[in-house]
PDB file of C-alpha atoms in Angstrom:
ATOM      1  CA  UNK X   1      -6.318   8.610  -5.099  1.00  0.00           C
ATOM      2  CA  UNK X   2      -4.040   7.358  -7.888  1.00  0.00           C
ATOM      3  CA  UNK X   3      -3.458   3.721  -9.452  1.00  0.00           C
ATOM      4  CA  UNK X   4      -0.546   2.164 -11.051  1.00  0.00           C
ATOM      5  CA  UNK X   5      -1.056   2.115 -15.006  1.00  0.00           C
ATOM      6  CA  UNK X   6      -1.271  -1.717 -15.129  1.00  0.00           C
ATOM      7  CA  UNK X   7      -1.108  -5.340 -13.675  1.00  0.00           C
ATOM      8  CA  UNK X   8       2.152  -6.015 -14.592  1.00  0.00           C
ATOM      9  CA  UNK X   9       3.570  -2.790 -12.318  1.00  0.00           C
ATOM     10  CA  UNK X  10       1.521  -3.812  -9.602  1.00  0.00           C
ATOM     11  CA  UNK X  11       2.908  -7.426  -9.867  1.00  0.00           C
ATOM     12  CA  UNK X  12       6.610  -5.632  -9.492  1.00  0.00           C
ATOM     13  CA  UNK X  13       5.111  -3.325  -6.812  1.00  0.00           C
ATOM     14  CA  UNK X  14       4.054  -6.732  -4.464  1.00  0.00           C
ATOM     15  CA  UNK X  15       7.016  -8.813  -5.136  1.00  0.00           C
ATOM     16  CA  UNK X  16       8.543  -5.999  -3.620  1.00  0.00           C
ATOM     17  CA  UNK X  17       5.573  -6.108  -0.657  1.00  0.00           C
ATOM     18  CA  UNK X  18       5.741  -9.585  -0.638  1.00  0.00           C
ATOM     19  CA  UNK X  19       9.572  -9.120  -0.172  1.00  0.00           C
ATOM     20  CA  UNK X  20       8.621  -6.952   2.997  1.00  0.00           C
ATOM     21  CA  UNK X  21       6.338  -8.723   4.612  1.00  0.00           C
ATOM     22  CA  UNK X  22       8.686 -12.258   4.975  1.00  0.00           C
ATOM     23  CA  UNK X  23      11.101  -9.403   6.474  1.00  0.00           C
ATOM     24  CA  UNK X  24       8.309  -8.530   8.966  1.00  0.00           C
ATOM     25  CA  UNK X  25       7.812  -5.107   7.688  1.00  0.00           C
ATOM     26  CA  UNK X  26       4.040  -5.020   6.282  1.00  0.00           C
ATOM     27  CA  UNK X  27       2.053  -2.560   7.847  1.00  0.00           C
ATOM     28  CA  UNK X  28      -1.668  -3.086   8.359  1.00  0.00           C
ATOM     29  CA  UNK X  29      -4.549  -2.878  10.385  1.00  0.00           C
ATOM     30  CA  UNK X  30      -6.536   0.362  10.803  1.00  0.00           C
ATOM     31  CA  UNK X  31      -4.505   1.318  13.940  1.00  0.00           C
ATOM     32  CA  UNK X  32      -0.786   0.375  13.019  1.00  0.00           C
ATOM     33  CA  UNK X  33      -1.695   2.138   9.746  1.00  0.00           C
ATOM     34  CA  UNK X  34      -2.446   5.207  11.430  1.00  0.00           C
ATOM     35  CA  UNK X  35       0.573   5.630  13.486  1.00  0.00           C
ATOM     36  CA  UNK X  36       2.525   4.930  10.523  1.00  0.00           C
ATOM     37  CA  UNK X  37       0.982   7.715   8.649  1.00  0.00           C
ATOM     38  CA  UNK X  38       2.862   9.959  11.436  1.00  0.00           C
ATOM     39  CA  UNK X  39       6.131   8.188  11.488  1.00  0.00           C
ATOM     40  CA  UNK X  40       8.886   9.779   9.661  1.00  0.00           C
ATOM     41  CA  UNK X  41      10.028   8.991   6.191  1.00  0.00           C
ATOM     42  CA  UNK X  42       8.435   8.731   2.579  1.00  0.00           C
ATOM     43  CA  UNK X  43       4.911   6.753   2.695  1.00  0.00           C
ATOM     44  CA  UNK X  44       2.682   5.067   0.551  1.00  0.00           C
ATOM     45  CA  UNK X  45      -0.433   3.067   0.748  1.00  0.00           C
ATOM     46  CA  UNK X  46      -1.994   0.728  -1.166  1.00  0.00           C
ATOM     47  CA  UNK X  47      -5.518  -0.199  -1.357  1.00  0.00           C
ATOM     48  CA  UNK X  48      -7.635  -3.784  -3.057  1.00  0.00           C
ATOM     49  CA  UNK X  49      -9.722  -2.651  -5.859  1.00  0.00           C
ATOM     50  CA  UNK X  50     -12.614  -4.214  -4.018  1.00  0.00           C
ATOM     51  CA  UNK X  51     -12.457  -1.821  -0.913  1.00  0.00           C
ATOM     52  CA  UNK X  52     -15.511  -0.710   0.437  1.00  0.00           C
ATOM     53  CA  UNK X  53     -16.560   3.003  -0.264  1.00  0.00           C
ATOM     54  CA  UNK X  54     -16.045   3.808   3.764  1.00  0.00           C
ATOM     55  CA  UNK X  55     -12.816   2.241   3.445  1.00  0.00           C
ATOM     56  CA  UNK X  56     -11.566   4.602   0.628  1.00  0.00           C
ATOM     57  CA  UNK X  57     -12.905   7.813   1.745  1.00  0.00           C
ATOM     58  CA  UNK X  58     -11.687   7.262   5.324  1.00  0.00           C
ATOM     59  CA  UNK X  59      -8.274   6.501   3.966  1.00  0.00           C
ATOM     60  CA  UNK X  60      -8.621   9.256   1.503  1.00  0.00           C
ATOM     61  CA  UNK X  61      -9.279  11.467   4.326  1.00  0.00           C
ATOM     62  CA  UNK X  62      -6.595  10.606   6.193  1.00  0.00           C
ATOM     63  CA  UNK X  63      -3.496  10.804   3.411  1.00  0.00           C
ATOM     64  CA  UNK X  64      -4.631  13.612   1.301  1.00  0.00           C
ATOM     65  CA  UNK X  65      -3.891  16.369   4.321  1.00  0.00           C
ATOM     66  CA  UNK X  66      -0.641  14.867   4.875  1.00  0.00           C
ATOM     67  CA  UNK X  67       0.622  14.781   1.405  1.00  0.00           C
ATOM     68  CA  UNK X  68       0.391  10.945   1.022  1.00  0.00           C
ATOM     69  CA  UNK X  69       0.304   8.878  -2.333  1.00  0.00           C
ATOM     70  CA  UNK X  70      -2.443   6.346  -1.418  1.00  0.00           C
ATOM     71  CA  UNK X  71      -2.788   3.921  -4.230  1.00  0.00           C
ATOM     72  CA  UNK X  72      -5.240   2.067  -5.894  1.00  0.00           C
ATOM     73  CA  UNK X  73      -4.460  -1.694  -6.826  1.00  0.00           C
ATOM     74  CA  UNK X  74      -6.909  -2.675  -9.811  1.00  0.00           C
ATOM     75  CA  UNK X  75      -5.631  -5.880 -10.390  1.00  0.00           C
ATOM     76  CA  UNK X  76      -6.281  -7.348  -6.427  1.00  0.00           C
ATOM     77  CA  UNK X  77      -9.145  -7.652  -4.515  1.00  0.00           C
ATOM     78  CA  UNK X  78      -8.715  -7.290  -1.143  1.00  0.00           C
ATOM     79  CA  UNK X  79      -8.923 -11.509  -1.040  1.00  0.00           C
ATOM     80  CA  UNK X  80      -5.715 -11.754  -3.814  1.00  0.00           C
ATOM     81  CA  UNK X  81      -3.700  -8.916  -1.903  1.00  0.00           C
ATOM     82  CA  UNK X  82      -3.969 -10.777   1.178  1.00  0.00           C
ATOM     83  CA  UNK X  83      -3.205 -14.014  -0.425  1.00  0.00           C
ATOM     84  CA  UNK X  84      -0.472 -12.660  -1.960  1.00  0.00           C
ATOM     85  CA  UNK X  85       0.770 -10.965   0.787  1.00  0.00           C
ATOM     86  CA  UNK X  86       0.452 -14.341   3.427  1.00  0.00           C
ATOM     87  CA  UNK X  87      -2.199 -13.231   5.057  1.00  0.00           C
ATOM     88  CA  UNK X  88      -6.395 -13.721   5.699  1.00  0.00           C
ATOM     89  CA  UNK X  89      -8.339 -10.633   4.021  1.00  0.00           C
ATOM     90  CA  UNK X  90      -6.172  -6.821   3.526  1.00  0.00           C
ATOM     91  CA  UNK X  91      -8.105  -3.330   2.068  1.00  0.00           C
ATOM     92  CA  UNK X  92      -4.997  -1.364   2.576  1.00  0.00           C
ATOM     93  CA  UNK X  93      -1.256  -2.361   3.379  1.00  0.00           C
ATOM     94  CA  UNK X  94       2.061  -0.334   3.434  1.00  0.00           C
ATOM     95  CA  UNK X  95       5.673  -1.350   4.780  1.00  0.00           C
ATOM     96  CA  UNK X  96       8.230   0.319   7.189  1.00  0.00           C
ATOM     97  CA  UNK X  97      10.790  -0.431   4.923  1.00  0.00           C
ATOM     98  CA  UNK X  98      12.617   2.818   3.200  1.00  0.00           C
ATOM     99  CA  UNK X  99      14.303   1.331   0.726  1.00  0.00           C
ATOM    100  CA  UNK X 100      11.206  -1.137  -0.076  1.00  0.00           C
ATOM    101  CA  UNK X 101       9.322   2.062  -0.615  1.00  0.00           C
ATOM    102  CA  UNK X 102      12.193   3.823  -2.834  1.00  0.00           C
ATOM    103  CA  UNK X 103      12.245   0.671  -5.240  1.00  0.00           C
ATOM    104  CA  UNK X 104       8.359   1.181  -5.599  1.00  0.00           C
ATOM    105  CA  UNK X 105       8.409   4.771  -6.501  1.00  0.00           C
ATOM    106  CA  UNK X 106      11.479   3.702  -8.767  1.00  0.00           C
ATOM    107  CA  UNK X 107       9.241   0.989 -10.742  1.00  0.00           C
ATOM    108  CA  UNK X 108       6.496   3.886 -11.018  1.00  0.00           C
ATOM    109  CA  UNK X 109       8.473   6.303 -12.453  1.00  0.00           C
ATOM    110  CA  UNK X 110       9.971   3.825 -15.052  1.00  0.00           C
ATOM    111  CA  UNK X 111       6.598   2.248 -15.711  1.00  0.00           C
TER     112      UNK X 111
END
């Protein structure tokens, strides 16, 4: 599991999450989650810095056969990610959106 170097790239990262899930395009929830992880396209995941240990292995488990960059938010608990986000309580959230995800891996390669 990787991170993002620092708050400030995260804080681009969920403007841009933020940005995705007015559009309706946040992906959450154990199951949607899981069928996204075998939908087409580039993917990436991010989880709170509070998740539980369960939560990280199982998610662990289930991106590092398939070649997906799950990432580690150290800056938001799973109570600020949700907040941030507009909704109740989130360990791990991703969006549908291509060209949401391409600006991500754009701010991580510059940052």
């Amino acid at each position: 599991m990787k991170s993002l170097p620092d708050c400030k790239t995260e804080e681009k990262v969920l403007n841009l999450l933020s940005f995705a899930s007015r559009m309706g395009k946040l992906i959450y929830g154990k199951e949607k989650l899981e069928r996204y992880l075998f939908s087409k396209g580039d993917k990436l995941l991010f989880m709170a810095s509070d998740s539980s240990l369960n939560t990280q292995k199982y998610w662990i488990n289930k991106c590092e056969p398939n070649d997906i960059d799950l990432l580690m938010l150290k800056c938001h608990s799973k109570s600020s990610l949700a907040k941030r986000l507009g909704k109740n309580e989130l360990s791990v959230v991703s969006t549908s959106n291509q060209d949401i995800i391409n600006g991500i891996k754009k701010i991580m390669r510059e940052d």
